[in-house]
Amino acid sequence: MRIIRTEDYNSMSRCAAKIMAAQIVLKPDSIFGLATGSTPIGAYKQLIEWYKNGDLDFSLVKTMNLDEYCGLSGDHEQSYRYFMNHQLFNHVNIDINNTDVPNGIADDLQAECERYDGLVKSFGGLDLQLLGIGHNGHIGFNEPNTEFDKNTHVVDLKQSTIDANARFFKSIDDVPKQAITMGNKSIMSAKKILLVASGKEKRDILERALYGPITPEVPASVLQMHNDLTVVCSVE
Ligand code: GLP
């Protein structure tokens, strides 16, 4: 495990973006696992800037996002597809057909989960998986006490996650109660993992995830078992 502690959110974002950019330079057809949430936004902004300066080329890059709310279509402003299009994809030269986000309105959600895992498998695991961490230690939407060997699945969101995400919706009743998420097993199959965390309120959970017991009570603690984990954080 490599831990890079940075001074503030901006330097964390630049550092994470450098690692992602290096991945593209070294392997232009890299397959990224991408994350939503507020933490990665700065890194995405930086990648867009480097693309606009002519320093990065996304034309061969493929992406798969970690998760999506059930019941929201891609044009709903709070869907993760909408987030990714607006925070990154629409601003770089990625082929939108090479970007995948679980379909939260699929008729058969189970089949959608299987499609997703099939793709991850066909890639032989993603090249670089970017992750944030929830206040309760969740990664993707793998809530506390989810088995470590879960593949992509439909999850009932914990009340604490619904509360934390309510800030993005008009009212708490509008927050979806379920999501599709890549499972811990799918996440752990990535060749490299890059975890980003920022803010004092993430300090304790990050410490527990990185140094505490490896337990499903803290989903992110599974990452201690990954052989190529980089953590970039500004949590002091
Ligand atoms: C959501 C996402 C996670 C993300 C988490 C933390 O629940 N499903 O992938 O890591 O929020 O978000 P933030 O970065 O806004 O703290």
Coordinates of C-alpha atoms and ligand atoms in Angstrom, one line a residue:
M1 CA 0.0 0.0 0.0
R2 CA 1.3 3.5 -0.9
I3 CA -0.2 6.4 1.0
I4 CA 0.3 9.9 -0.3
R5 CA -0.8 12.6 2.1
T6 CA -1.4 15.9 0.5
E7 CA -1.9 19.4 1.9
D8 CA -5.4 20.1 0.7
Y9 CA -8.2 19.1 -1.7
N10 CA -6.5 20.7 -4.7
S11 CA -3.2 19.0 -4.3
M12 CA -5.0 15.7 -3.7
S13 CA -6.9 16.2 -6.9
R14 CA -3.8 17.0 -8.9
C15 CA -1.9 14.1 -7.5
A16 CA -4.7 11.6 -8.3
A17 CA -5.0 13.1 -11.8
K18 CA -1.3 12.6 -12.4
I19 CA -1.6 9.0 -11.5
M20 CA -4.5 8.6 -13.9
A21 CA -2.8 10.6 -16.6
A22 CA 0.4 8.4 -16.2
Q23 CA -1.8 5.3 -16.7
I24 CA -3.2 6.8 -20.0
V25 CA 0.3 7.7 -21.2
L26 CA 1.7 4.3 -20.4
K27 CA -1.3 2.4 -21.8
P28 CA -3.5 4.6 -24.1
D29 CA -6.2 1.9 -24.3
S30 CA -6.5 1.6 -20.5
I31 CA -9.7 0.5 -18.9
F32 CA -10.6 2.6 -16.0
G33 CA -13.1 2.0 -13.2
L34 CA -14.5 5.4 -12.3
A35 CA -16.2 6.8 -9.3
T36 CA -18.7 9.5 -8.5
G37 CA -19.2 11.5 -5.4
S38 CA -17.7 14.9 -4.7
T39 CA -14.2 13.8 -4.0
P40 CA -13.0 12.8 -7.5
I41 CA -14.5 16.0 -9.2
G42 CA -11.2 17.9 -8.8
A43 CA -9.2 15.1 -10.4
Y44 CA -11.6 15.0 -13.3
K45 CA -11.3 18.8 -13.7
Q46 CA -7.5 18.5 -13.8
L47 CA -7.7 15.7 -16.4
I48 CA -10.0 17.9 -18.6
E49 CA -7.5 20.8 -18.4
W50 CA -4.6 18.5 -19.4
Y51 CA -6.7 17.2 -22.3
K52 CA -7.5 20.8 -23.4
N53 CA -3.8 21.7 -23.3
G54 CA -3.2 18.8 -25.7
D55 CA -1.4 16.7 -23.0
L56 CA -3.8 13.8 -22.8
D57 CA -5.7 11.7 -25.3
F58 CA -8.8 9.7 -24.3
S59 CA -9.6 8.4 -27.7
L60 CA -8.7 4.8 -26.9
V61 CA -9.7 4.8 -23.2
K62 CA -12.6 2.7 -21.9
T63 CA -14.4 3.3 -18.6
M64 CA -16.8 1.4 -16.4
N65 CA -18.4 3.2 -13.5
L66 CA -18.8 1.6 -10.1
D67 CA -22.4 2.2 -9.4
E68 CA -25.8 3.7 -10.3
Y69 CA -29.0 4.4 -8.5
C70 CA -31.9 2.1 -9.3
G71 CA -34.8 3.9 -10.9
L72 CA -32.9 6.9 -12.3
S73 CA -32.4 7.2 -16.1
G74 CA -29.2 8.6 -17.5
D75 CA -30.8 12.0 -18.2
H76 CA -31.8 12.4 -14.5
E77 CA -29.6 15.1 -13.1
Q78 CA -28.7 13.0 -10.0
S79 CA -28.0 9.8 -12.0
Y80 CA -24.3 8.8 -12.0
R81 CA -24.4 8.6 -15.8
Y82 CA -25.4 12.2 -15.9
F83 CA -22.7 13.1 -13.4
M84 CA -20.0 11.4 -15.5
N85 CA -21.1 12.9 -18.7
H86 CA -21.0 16.4 -17.2
Q87 CA -18.0 16.1 -14.9
L88 CA -15.7 14.3 -17.5
F89 CA -16.9 12.6 -20.6
N90 CA -18.5 15.6 -22.4
H91 CA -15.2 17.5 -22.0
V92 CA -12.7 15.1 -23.3
N93 CA -12.3 13.1 -26.5
I94 CA -13.5 9.8 -25.1
D95 CA -15.9 7.8 -27.3
I96 CA -19.1 7.8 -25.3
N97 CA -19.7 4.2 -26.5
N98 CA -16.6 3.2 -24.6
T99 CA -18.1 4.5 -21.3
D100 CA -20.3 2.2 -19.3
V101 CA -22.4 2.9 -16.2
P102 CA -24.8 0.3 -14.8
N103 CA -28.2 0.7 -16.2
G104 CA -30.4 1.6 -13.1
I105 CA -33.6 1.3 -15.1
A106 CA -32.9 -2.1 -16.7
D107 CA -36.0 -4.3 -16.8
D108 CA -34.0 -7.1 -15.4
L109 CA -31.5 -5.7 -12.9
Q110 CA -30.0 -9.1 -12.2
A111 CA -29.2 -9.6 -15.9
E112 CA -27.7 -6.1 -15.9
C113 CA -25.4 -7.1 -13.0
E114 CA -24.3 -10.2 -14.9
R115 CA -23.7 -8.1 -18.0
Y116 CA -21.4 -5.8 -16.0
D117 CA -19.4 -8.6 -14.4
G118 CA -19.1 -10.3 -17.7
L119 CA -17.5 -7.1 -19.1
V120 CA -15.1 -6.8 -16.2
K121 CA -14.1 -10.4 -16.7
S122 CA -13.7 -10.0 -20.4
F123 CA -11.2 -7.2 -19.7
G124 CA -9.3 -9.5 -17.3
G125 CA -10.0 -7.0 -14.5
L126 CA -9.9 -3.2 -14.9
D127 CA -6.5 -1.5 -15.3
L128 CA -7.1 1.2 -12.7
Q129 CA -10.0 1.5 -10.4
L130 CA -10.6 4.9 -8.9
L131 CA -12.5 4.9 -5.5
G132 CA -13.9 7.3 -3.0
I133 CA -14.9 6.3 0.5
G134 CA -18.3 6.8 2.1
H135 CA -18.6 8.0 5.7
N136 CA -19.5 4.5 6.8
G137 CA -16.5 3.0 4.9
H138 CA -18.5 2.0 1.8
I139 CA -16.8 1.7 -1.5
G140 CA -19.0 2.0 -4.6
F141 CA -22.3 1.2 -2.8
N142 CA -20.9 -1.8 -0.9
E143 CA -22.5 -1.0 2.5
P144 CA -21.1 -2.3 5.8
N145 CA -21.5 -6.0 6.3
T146 CA -21.6 -6.8 2.6
E147 CA -19.6 -10.0 1.9
F148 CA -16.2 -9.5 0.5
D149 CA -16.8 -12.0 -2.3
K150 CA -19.8 -10.2 -3.8
N151 CA -19.9 -9.5 -7.6
T152 CA -22.0 -6.7 -9.0
H153 CA -25.4 -6.7 -7.3
V154 CA -28.4 -4.7 -6.3
V155 CA -28.1 -3.1 -2.8
D156 CA -30.5 -1.6 -0.3
L157 CA -28.9 1.7 0.7
K158 CA -28.3 2.2 4.4
Q159 CA -30.2 5.1 5.9
S160 CA -26.8 6.9 6.6
T161 CA -26.0 6.8 2.9
I162 CA -29.5 8.0 1.9
D163 CA -29.0 10.9 4.5
A164 CA -25.5 11.7 3.2
N165 CA -26.7 11.8 -0.4
A166 CA -29.9 13.7 0.3
R167 CA -28.1 17.0 -0.2
F168 CA -28.1 16.3 -4.0
F169 CA -31.9 15.8 -4.1
K170 CA -34.9 18.1 -3.6
S171 CA -36.1 16.1 -0.7
I172 CA -35.0 13.0 1.2
D173 CA -37.9 11.1 -0.3
D174 CA -36.5 11.6 -3.7
V175 CA -33.3 9.7 -2.9
P176 CA -33.4 6.3 -4.4
K177 CA -33.3 3.5 -1.8
Q178 CA -31.5 1.0 -4.0
A179 CA -28.5 1.0 -6.3
I180 CA -26.5 -1.3 -8.5
T181 CA -22.9 -1.5 -7.5
M182 CA -19.9 -3.4 -8.5
G183 CA -19.2 -5.8 -5.7
N184 CA -16.1 -5.9 -3.5
K185 CA -14.9 -8.9 -5.6
S186 CA -15.3 -7.1 -8.9
I187 CA -13.5 -4.0 -7.4
M188 CA -10.6 -6.1 -6.0
S189 CA -10.1 -7.7 -9.4
A190 CA -8.7 -4.4 -10.7
K191 CA -5.0 -4.4 -11.4
K192 CA -4.4 -1.2 -9.6
I193 CA -6.6 0.7 -7.2
L194 CA -6.5 4.4 -6.4
L195 CA -8.5 5.6 -3.4
V196 CA -9.1 9.3 -2.8
A197 CA -10.3 10.9 0.4
S198 CA -10.5 14.5 1.5
G199 CA -11.7 16.3 4.6
K200 CA -11.4 15.9 8.4
E201 CA -14.7 14.0 8.5
K202 CA -13.1 11.2 6.5
R203 CA -10.0 10.9 8.7
D204 CA -11.3 8.3 11.2
I205 CA -13.0 6.0 8.6
L206 CA -9.9 6.2 6.4
E207 CA -7.7 5.2 9.4
R208 CA -10.0 2.3 10.2
A209 CA -10.1 1.2 6.6
L210 CA -6.3 1.2 6.1
Y211 CA -5.0 0.2 9.6
G212 CA -8.0 -1.4 11.4
P213 CA -9.1 -5.0 11.2
I214 CA -10.1 -6.3 7.7
T215 CA -13.8 -6.8 8.2
P216 CA -17.0 -6.4 6.2
E217 CA -18.1 -3.9 8.9
V218 CA -15.7 -1.5 7.1
P219 CA -16.0 -2.4 3.4
A220 CA -13.0 -0.4 2.4
S221 CA -10.8 -2.5 4.7
V222 CA -10.8 -5.2 2.0
L223 CA -8.4 -2.9 0.1
Q224 CA -5.6 -3.8 2.5
M225 CA -5.5 -7.1 0.7
H226 CA -5.0 -5.6 -2.7
N227 CA -1.4 -5.8 -3.9
D228 CA -1.4 -2.5 -5.8
L229 CA -3.3 0.1 -3.7
T230 CA -2.4 3.8 -3.8
V231 CA -4.2 6.1 -1.4
V232 CA -4.1 9.9 -2.0
C233 CA -5.6 11.8 0.8
S234 CA -5.9 15.2 2.5
V235 CA -7.7 14.4 5.7
E236 CA -5.8 16.4 8.3
Ligands
GLP1 C1 -21.4 7.7 -2.9 C2 -20.8 6.9 -4.0 C3 -19.4 6.4 -3.6 C4 -18.6 7.6 -3.1 C5 -19.3 8.1 -1.8 C6 -18.5 9.3 -1.2 O1 -22.1 7.0 -2.0 N1 -21.5 5.7 -4.4 O2 -18.7 5.8 -4.7 O3 -17.3 7.2 -2.8 O4 -20.6 8.6 -2.2 O5 -18.8 10.5 -1.7 P1 -18.1 11.8 -1.5 O6 -16.8 11.7 -2.3 O7 -19.0 12.9 -2.0 O8 -17.8 11.9 0.0

